[in-house]
CSV table of C-alpha atoms and ligand atoms in Angstrom, one decimal:
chain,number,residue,atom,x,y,z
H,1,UNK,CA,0.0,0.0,0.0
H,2,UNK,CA,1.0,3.6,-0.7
H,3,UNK,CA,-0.1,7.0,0.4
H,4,UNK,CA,-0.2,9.1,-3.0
H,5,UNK,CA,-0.6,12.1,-1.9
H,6,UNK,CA,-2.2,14.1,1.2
H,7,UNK,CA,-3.6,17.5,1.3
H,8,UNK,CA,-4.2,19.9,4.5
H,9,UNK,CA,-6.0,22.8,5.6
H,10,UNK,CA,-5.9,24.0,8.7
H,11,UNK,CA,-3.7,21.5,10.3
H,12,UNK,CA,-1.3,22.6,12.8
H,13,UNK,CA,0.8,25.3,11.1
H,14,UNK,CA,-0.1,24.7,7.5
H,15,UNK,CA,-3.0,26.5,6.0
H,16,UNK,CA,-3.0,24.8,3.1
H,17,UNK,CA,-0.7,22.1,1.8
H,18,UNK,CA,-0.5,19.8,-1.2
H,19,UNK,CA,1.6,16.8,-1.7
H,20,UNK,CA,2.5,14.0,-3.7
H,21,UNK,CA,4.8,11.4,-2.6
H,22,UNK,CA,7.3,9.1,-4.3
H,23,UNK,CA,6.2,5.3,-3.9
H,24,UNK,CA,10.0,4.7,-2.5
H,25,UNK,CA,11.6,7.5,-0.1
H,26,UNK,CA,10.0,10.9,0.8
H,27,UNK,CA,12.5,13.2,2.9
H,28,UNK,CA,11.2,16.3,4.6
H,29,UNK,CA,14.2,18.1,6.2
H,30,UNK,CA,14.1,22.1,7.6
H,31,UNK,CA,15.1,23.5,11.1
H,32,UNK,CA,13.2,22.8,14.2
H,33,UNK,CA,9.6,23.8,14.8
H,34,UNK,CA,8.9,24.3,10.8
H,35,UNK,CA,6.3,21.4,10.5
H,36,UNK,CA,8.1,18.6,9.7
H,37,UNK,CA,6.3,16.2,12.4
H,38,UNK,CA,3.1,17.6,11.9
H,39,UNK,CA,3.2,16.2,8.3
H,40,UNK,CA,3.6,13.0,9.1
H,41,UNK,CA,1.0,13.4,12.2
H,42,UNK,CA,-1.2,14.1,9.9
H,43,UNK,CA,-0.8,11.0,7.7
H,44,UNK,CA,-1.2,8.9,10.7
H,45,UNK,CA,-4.3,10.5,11.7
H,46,UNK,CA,-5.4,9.5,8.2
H,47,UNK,CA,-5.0,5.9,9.0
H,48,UNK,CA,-5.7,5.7,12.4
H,49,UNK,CA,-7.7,8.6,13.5
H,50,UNK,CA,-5.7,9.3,16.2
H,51,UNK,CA,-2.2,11.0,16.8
H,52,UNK,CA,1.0,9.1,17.2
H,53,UNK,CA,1.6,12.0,20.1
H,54,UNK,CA,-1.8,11.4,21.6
H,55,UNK,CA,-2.9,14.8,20.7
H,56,UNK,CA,-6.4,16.1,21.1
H,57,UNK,CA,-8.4,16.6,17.8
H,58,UNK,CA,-8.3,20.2,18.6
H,59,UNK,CA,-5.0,20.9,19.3
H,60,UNK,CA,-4.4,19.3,16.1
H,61,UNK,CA,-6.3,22.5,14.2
H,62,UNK,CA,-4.5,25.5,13.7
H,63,UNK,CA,-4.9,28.0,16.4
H,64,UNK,CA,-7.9,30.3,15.8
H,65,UNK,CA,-9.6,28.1,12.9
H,66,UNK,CA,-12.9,25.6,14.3
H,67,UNK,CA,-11.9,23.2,11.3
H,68,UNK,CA,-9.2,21.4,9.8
H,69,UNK,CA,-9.4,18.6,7.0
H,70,UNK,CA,-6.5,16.0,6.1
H,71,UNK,CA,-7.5,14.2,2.7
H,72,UNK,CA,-5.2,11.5,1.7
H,73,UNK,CA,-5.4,9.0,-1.5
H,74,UNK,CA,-4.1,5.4,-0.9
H,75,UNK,CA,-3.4,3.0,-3.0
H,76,UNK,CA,-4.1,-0.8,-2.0
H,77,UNK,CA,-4.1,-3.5,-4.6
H,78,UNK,CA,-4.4,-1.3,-7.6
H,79,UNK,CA,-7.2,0.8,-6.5
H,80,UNK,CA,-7.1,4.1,-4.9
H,81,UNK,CA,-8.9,5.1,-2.1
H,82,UNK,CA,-9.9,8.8,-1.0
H,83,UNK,CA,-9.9,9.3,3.0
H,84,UNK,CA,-11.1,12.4,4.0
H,85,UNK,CA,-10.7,13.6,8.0
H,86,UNK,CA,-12.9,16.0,9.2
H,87,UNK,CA,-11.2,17.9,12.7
H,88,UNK,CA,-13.3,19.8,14.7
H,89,UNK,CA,-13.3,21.8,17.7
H,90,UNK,CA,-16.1,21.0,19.8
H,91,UNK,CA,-17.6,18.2,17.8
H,92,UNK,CA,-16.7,14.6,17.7
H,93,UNK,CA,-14.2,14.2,14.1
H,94,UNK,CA,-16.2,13.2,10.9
H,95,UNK,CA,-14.6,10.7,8.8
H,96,UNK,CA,-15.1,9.5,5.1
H,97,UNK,CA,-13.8,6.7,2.9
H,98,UNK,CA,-14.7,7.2,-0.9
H,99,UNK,CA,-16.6,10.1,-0.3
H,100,UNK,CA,-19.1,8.3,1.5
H,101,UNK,CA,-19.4,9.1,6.0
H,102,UNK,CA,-18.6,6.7,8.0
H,103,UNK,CA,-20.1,6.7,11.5
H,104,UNK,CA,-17.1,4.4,13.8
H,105,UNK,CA,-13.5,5.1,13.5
H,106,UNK,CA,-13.1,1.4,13.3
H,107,UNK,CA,-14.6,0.9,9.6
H,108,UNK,CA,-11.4,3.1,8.3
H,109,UNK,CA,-9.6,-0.4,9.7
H,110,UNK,CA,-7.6,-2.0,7.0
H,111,UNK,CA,-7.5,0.6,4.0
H,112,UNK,CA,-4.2,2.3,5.0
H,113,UNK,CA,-1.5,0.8,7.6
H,114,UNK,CA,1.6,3.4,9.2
H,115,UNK,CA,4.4,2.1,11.0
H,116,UNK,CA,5.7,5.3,13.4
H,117,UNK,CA,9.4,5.6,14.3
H,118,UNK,CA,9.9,8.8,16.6
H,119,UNK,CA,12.9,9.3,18.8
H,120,UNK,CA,10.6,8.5,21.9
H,121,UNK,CA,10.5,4.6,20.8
H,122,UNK,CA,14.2,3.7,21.2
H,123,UNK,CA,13.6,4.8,24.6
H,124,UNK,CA,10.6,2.1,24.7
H,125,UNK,CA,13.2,-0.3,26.4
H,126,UNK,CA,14.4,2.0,29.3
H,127,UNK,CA,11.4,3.3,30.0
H,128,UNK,CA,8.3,2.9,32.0
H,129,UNK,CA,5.3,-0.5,31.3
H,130,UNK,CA,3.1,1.9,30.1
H,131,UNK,CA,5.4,2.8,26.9
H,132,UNK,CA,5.2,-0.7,26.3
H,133,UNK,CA,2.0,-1.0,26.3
H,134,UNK,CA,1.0,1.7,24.3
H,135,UNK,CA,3.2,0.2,21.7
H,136,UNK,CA,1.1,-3.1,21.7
H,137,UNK,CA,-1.9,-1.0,21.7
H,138,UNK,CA,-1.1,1.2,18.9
H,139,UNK,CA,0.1,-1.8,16.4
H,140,UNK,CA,-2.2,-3.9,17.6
H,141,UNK,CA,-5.3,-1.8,17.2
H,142,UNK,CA,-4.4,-1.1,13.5
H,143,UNK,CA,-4.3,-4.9,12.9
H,144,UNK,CA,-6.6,-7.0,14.8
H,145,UNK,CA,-10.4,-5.1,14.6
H,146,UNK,CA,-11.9,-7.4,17.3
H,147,UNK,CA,-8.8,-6.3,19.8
H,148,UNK,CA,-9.7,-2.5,18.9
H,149,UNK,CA,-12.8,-3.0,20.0
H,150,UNK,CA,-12.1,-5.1,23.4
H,151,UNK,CA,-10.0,-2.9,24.4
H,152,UNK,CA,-12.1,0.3,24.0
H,153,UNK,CA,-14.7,-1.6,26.1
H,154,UNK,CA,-12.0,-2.6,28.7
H,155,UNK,CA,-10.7,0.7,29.2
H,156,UNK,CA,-14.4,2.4,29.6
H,157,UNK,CA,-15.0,-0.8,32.0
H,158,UNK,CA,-11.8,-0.2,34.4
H,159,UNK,CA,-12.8,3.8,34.3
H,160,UNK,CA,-16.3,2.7,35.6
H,161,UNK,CA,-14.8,0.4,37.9
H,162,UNK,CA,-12.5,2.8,39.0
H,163,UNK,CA,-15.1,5.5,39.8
H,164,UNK,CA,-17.6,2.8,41.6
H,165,UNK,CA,-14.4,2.0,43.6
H,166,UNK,CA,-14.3,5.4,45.1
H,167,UNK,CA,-17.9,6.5,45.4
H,168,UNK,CA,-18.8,3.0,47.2
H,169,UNK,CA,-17.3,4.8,50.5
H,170,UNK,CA,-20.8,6.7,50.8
H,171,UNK,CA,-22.8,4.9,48.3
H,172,UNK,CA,-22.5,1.3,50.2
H,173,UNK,CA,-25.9,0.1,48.4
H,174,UNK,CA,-24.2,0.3,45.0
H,175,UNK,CA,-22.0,-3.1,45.6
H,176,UNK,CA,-24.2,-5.4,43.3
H,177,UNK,CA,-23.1,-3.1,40.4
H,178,UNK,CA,-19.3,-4.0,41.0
H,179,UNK,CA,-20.1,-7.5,40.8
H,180,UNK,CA,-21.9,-6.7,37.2
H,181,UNK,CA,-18.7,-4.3,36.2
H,182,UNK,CA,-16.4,-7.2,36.8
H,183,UNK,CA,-18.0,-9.5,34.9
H,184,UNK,CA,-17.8,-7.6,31.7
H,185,UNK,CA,-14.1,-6.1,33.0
H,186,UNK,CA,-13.0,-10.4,32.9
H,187,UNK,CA,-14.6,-10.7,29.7
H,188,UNK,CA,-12.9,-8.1,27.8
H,189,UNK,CA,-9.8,-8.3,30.1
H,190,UNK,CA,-9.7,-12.0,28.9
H,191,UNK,CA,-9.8,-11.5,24.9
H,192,UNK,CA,-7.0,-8.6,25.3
H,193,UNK,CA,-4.7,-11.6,27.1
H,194,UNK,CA,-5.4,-13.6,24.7
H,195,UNK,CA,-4.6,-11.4,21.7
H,196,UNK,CA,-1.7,-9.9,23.3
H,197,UNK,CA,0.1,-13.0,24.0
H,198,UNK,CA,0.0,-14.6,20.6
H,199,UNK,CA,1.4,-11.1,19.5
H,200,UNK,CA,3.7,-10.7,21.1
H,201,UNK,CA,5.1,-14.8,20.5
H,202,UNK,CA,5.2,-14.1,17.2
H,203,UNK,CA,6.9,-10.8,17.7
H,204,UNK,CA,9.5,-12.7,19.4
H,205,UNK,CA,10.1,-15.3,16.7
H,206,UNK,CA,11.1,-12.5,13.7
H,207,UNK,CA,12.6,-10.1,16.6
H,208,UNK,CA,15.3,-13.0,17.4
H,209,UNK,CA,16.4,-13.4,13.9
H,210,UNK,CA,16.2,-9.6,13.1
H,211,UNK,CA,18.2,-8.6,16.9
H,212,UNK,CA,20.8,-11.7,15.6
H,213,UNK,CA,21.7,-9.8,12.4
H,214,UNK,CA,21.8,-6.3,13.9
H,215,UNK,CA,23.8,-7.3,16.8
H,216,UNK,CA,26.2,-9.3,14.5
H,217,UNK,CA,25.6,-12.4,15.9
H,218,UNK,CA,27.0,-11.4,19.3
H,219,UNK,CA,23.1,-11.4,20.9
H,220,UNK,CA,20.6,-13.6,21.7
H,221,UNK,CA,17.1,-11.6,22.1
H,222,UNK,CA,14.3,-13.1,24.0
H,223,UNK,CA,11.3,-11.4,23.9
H,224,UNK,CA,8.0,-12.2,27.0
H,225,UNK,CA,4.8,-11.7,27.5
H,226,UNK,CA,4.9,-10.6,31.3
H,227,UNK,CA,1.0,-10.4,31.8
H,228,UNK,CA,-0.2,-9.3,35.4
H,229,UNK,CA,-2.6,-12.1,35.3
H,230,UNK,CA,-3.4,-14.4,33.1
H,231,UNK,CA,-6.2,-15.5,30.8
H,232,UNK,CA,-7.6,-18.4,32.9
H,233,UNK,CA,-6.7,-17.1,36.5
H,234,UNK,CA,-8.4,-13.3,35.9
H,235,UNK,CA,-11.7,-13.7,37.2
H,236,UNK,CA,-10.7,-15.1,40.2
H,237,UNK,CA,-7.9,-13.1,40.8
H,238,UNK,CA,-10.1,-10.3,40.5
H,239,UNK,CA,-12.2,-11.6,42.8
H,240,UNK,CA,-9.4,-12.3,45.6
H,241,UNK,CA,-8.3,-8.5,44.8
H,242,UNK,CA,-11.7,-6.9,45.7
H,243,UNK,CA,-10.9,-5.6,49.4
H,244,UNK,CA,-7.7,-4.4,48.2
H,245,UNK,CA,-9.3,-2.6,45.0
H,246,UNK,CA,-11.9,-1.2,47.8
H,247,UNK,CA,-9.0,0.1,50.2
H,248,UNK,CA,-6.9,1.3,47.5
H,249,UNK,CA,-10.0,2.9,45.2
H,250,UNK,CA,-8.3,1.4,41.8
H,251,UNK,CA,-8.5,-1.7,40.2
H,252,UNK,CA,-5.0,-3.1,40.7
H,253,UNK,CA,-5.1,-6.3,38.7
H,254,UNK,CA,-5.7,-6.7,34.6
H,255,UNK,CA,-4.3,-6.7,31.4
H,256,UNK,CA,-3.8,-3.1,32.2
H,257,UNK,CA,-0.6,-3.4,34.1
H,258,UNK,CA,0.9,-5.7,31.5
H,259,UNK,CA,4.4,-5.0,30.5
H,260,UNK,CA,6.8,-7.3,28.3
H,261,UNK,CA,10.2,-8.2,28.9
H,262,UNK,CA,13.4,-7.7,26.9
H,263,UNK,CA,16.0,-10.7,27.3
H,264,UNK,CA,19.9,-10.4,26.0
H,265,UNK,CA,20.9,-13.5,26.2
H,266,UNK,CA,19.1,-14.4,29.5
H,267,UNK,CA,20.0,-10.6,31.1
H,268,UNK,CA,16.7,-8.1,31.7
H,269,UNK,CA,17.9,-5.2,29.8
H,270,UNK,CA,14.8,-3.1,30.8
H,271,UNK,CA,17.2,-2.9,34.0
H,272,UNK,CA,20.6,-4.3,33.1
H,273,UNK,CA,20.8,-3.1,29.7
H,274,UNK,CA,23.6,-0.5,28.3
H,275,UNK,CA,22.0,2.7,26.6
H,276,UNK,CA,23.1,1.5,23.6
H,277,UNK,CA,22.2,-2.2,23.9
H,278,UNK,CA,18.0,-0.7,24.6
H,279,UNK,CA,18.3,1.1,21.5
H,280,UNK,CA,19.7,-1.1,19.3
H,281,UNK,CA,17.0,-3.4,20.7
H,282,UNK,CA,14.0,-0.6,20.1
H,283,UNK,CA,15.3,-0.7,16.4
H,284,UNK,CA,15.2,-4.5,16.1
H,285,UNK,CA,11.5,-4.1,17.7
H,286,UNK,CA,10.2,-2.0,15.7
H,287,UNK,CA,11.6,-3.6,12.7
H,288,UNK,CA,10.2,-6.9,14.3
H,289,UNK,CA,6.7,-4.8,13.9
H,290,UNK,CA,7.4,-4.3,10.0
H,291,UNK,CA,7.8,-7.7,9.1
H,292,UNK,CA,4.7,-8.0,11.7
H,293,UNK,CA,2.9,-6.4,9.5
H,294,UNK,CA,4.0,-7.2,6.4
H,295,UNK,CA,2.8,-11.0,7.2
H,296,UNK,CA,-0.4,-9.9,9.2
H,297,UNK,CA,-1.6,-7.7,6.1
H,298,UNK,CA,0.0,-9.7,3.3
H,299,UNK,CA,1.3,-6.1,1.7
H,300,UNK,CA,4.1,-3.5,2.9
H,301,UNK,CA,2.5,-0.6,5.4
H,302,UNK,CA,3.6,2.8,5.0
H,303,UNK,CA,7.0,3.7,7.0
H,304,UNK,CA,6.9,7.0,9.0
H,305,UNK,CA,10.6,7.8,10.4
H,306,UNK,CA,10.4,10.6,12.5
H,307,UNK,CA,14.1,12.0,13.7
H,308,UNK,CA,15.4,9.0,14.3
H,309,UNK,CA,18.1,8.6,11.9
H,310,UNK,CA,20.3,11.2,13.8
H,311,UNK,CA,19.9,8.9,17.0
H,312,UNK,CA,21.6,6.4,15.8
H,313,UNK,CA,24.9,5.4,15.1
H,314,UNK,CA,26.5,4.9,11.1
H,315,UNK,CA,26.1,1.0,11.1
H,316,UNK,CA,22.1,1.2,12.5
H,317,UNK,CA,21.4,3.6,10.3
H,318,UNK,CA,22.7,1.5,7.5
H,319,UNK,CA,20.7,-1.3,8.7
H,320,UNK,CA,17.8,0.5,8.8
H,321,UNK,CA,18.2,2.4,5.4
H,322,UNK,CA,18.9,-0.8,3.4
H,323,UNK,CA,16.1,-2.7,5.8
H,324,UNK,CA,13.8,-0.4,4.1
H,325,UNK,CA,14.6,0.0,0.6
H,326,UNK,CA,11.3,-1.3,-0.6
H,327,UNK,CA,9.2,-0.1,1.6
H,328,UNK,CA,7.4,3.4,1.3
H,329,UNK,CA,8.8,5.8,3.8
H,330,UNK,CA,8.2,9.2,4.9
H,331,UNK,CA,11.3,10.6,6.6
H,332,UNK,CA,12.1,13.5,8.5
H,333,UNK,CA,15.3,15.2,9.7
H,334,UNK,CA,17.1,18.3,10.0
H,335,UNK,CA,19.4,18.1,7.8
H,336,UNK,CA,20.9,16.2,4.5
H,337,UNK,CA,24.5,15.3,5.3
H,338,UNK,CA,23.4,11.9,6.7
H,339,UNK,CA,21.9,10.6,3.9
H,340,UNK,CA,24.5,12.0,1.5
H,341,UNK,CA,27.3,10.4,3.5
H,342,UNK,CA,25.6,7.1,3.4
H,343,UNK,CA,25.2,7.7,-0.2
H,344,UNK,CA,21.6,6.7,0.5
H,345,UNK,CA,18.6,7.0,-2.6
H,346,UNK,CA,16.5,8.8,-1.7
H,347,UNK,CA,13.9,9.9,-4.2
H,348,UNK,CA,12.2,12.6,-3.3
H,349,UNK,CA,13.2,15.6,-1.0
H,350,UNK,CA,10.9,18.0,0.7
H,351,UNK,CA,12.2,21.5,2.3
H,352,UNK,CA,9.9,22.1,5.0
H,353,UNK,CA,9.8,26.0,6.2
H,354,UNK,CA,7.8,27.7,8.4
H,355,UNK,CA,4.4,25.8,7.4
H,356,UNK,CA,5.8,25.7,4.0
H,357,UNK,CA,6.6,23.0,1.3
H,358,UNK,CA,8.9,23.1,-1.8
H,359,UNK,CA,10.2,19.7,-3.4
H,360,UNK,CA,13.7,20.0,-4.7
H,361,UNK,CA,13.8,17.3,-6.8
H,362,UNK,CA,11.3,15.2,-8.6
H,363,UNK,CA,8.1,16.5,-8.9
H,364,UNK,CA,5.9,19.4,-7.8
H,365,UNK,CA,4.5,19.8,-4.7
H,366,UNK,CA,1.7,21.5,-5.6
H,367,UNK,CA,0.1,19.7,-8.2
O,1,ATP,N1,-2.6,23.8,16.5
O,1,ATP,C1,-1.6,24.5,16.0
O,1,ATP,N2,-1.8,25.6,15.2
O,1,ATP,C2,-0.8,26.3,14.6
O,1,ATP,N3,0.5,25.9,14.7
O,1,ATP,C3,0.8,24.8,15.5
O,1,ATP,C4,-0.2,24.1,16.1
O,1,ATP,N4,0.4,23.1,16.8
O,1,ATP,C5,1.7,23.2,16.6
O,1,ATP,N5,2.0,24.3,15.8
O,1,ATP,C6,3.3,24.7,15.3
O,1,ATP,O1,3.9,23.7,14.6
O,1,ATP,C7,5.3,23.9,14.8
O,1,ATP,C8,6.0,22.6,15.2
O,1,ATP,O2,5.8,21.7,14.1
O,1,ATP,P1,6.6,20.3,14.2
O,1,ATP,O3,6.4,19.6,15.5
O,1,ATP,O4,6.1,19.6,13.0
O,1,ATP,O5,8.1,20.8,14.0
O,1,ATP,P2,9.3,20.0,13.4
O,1,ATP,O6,9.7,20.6,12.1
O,1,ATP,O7,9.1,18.5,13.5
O,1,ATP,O8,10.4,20.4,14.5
O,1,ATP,P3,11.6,19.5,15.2
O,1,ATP,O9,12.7,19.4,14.2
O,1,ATP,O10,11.9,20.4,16.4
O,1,ATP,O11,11.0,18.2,15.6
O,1,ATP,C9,5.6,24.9,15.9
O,1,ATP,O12,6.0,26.1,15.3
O,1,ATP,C10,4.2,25.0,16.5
O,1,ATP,O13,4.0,26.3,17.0
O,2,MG,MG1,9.7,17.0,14.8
C-alpha cells in the first residue's frame, strides 16, 4: 500500500498544503519547529484517526480556525482510495472513505496501515510499562479489529470500575453493580490476554532473527509476555483482589498493568541493559513490527521515520536504510548530510519551512 498524496487545511501550522509522494523515499528536512512532524501526524491521523503523540483533535487544528481537514489517497491493490478527515473543535471528528461518512473510526480499519518511528521509541526499552503498552496497543489496534474493539470496552469498563471504587465509601448500596462491572471487566480483560500473547510470541520469533543480524551475531534476544494475570486465572484473581481494589479505590489487577520483557541473552535489559544495547534493541522491535505487519496484512505498510536517523549510530542507520529500501517511507530530519554520506537514494526531497513546502527534486508539490 501507498499514500499518494495528502492535502491539509488548517492543520497545525499549515493552511494549506499539497503533496505528492514518491512510492519509495520521501525526505522532509528544515530547522526545528517548521512542521516537519506535523506532516507525518497528519498522515497517521489519516489511517488511524488518532495521533502518534496522543494529541487532542483540537489541538491538532490551527490555532484560531474551528476546522481542519487532512484528505489522503491510498493505493491498495491497484485501487485508490480517498480518506477524508474532518477535525473539529467541539464536535466529535467526521470521517469518510470514498466520499461516502462513515459513522465508527473502526470501519477506516484495513485501508491504510503506518508504522511510526519517533525518537521517543528507542527509549521504549528503558522506559516505563506503560510505553510498552502503548506500543502493543497502537500496532495492535491497526491490525486485529476485534482487539480495537475489546479494548475500548476494557478501558471504559476499568474507568467505571474505578469510579464505583471510590464513590462505594458513601454509596455502600451500589455493591451489586461492581459485581456486574467485573464480569464484563474479565470478559474483555480475557480476549485482550489472549490477543496480546499470541502477538507478542510471534513478535518474538522474527525479533530474534532480526536482533541476531543487527547485533552481529554477538546477541541472543528473548522477547515475554509478562501479563499481570493471566487469561484463565483473571476472574478469580479479580475476585481475591476486591478488598484491596476497595481500600486502594483502583482496580489493581488486569491486562492493564501488563508489561513485556526484553532478554539479551538471558539478562533483563529493561534494568541491566547499556544505553546502547535498549536502543539497538527498540530498532530490532520496531523492525520486528514491519515484518509483523507485512505477514499480518500480506502487503508492505507505510513507513513514518520521524528523527530517528540522527539517534543512531553509522552502522544502524545502514541497517535501517537498506532494511527499508522497498518499503514506502516518509522521513524527516534536519538536515541532508546523513543521507549523503551514506550515499543513501532517496527519491524525493521536501524542504519544510515555516508551514511551507517546496520539493527539490522530482516533482511538484503542488500539483
Ligand atoms: N494547533 C496548531 N496551530 C498552529 N501551529 C501549530 C499548532 N500546533 C503546533 N503548531 C506549530 O507547529 C510547529 C511545530 O511543528 P513540528 O512539530 O512539525 O516541527 P518539526 O519541524 O518537526 O520540528 P523539530 O525538528 O523540532 O522536531 C511549531 O511552530 C508550533 O508552534
Ligand atoms: Mg519534529
Amino acid at each position: 500500500m501507498i499514500i499518494k498524496s495528502m492535502s491539509l487545511q488548517n492543520f497545525r501550522n499549515y493552511e494549506s498544503l499539497n503533496l505528492q509522494f514518491d512510492e519509495n523515499t520521501n525526505i522532509f528536512y528544515g530547522d526545528n519547529a517548521q512542521g516537519k512532524t506535523n506532516i507525518l501526524e497528519a498522515a497517521y491521523v489519516s489511517g488511524t484517526t488518532k495521533s502518534h503523540r496522543g494529541a487532542k483533535d483540537r489541538e491538532m487544528i490551527s490555532f484560531d480556525k474551528e476546522e481542519a481537514h487532512i484528505c489522503t489517497r491510498i493505493e491498495k491493490n491497484g485501487i485508490i482510495h480517498k480518506i477524508d478527515i474532518h477535525l473539529r473543535k467541539n464536535k466529535t471528528k467526521g470521517i469518510a472513505i470514498d466520499g461516502i461518512p462513515i459513522k465508527k473510526a473502526g470501519e477506516l480499519f484495513g485501508i491504510i496501515y503506518f508504522v511510526f518511528f519517533s525518537p521517543e521509541d528507542l527509549g521504549i526499552i528503558k522506559n516505563g510499562p506503560s510505553e510498552r503498552r502503548r506500543f502493543i496497543d497502537m500496532e495492535l489496534c491497526q491490525l486485529d479489529r476485534v482487539y480495537l474493539h475489546q479494548l475500548s470496552n476494557y478501558n471504559k469498563i476499568l474507568l467505571q470500575r474505578n469510579r464505583l471504587l471510590k464513590d462505594l465509601a458513601y454509596r455502600p448500596d451500589d455493591k451489586g453493580v461492581l459485581d456486574v462491572l467485573d464480569l464484563q471487566l474479565v470478559k474483555y480483560g480475557r480476549q485482550i490476554i489472549r490477543i496480546r500473547k499470541h502477538f507478542v510470541e510471534e513478535l518474538d520469533g522474527l525479533m530474534v532473527r532480526i536482533h541476531d543480524k543487527l547485533s552481529g551475531g554477538r546477541e541472543k534476544m528473548a522477547l515475554g509476555y509478562e501479563y499481570n494475570v493471566s487469561e484463565a486465572e483473571f476472574e478469580k484473581e479479580l475476585a481475591r483482589g476486591r478488598e484491596r481494589d476497595l481500600k486502594l479505590k483502583t482496580t489493581s489487577i488486569g491486562p492493564h498493568r501488563d508489561d513485556i520483557s526484553f532478554l539479551v541473552n538471558g539478562i533483563d535489559i529493561r534494568k541491566y541493559g547499556s544505553q546502547g544495547q535498549q536502543r539497538t534493541s527498540a530498532l530490532s522491535l520496531k523492525l520486528s513490527e514491519i515484518e509483523l505487519v507485512k505477514k499480518r496484512i500480506h502487503d508492505t505498510p507505510v513507513l513514518l521515520l520521524d528523527d530517528v536517523l540522527s539517534e543512531l549510530d553509522g552502522s544502524r542507520q545502514n541497517y535501517l536504510l537498506n532494511y527499508i529500501h522497498n518499503i514506502q517511507t516518509l522521513i524527516t530530519c534536519t538536515g541532508l548530510d546523513e543521507f549523503i554520506n551514506n550515499r543513501f537514494s532517496v527519491d524525493r526531497i521536501y524542504r519544510v519551512s515555516g508551514g511551507m513546502v517546496t520539493v527539490e527534486n522530482g516533482q511538484e508539490a503542488d500539483e
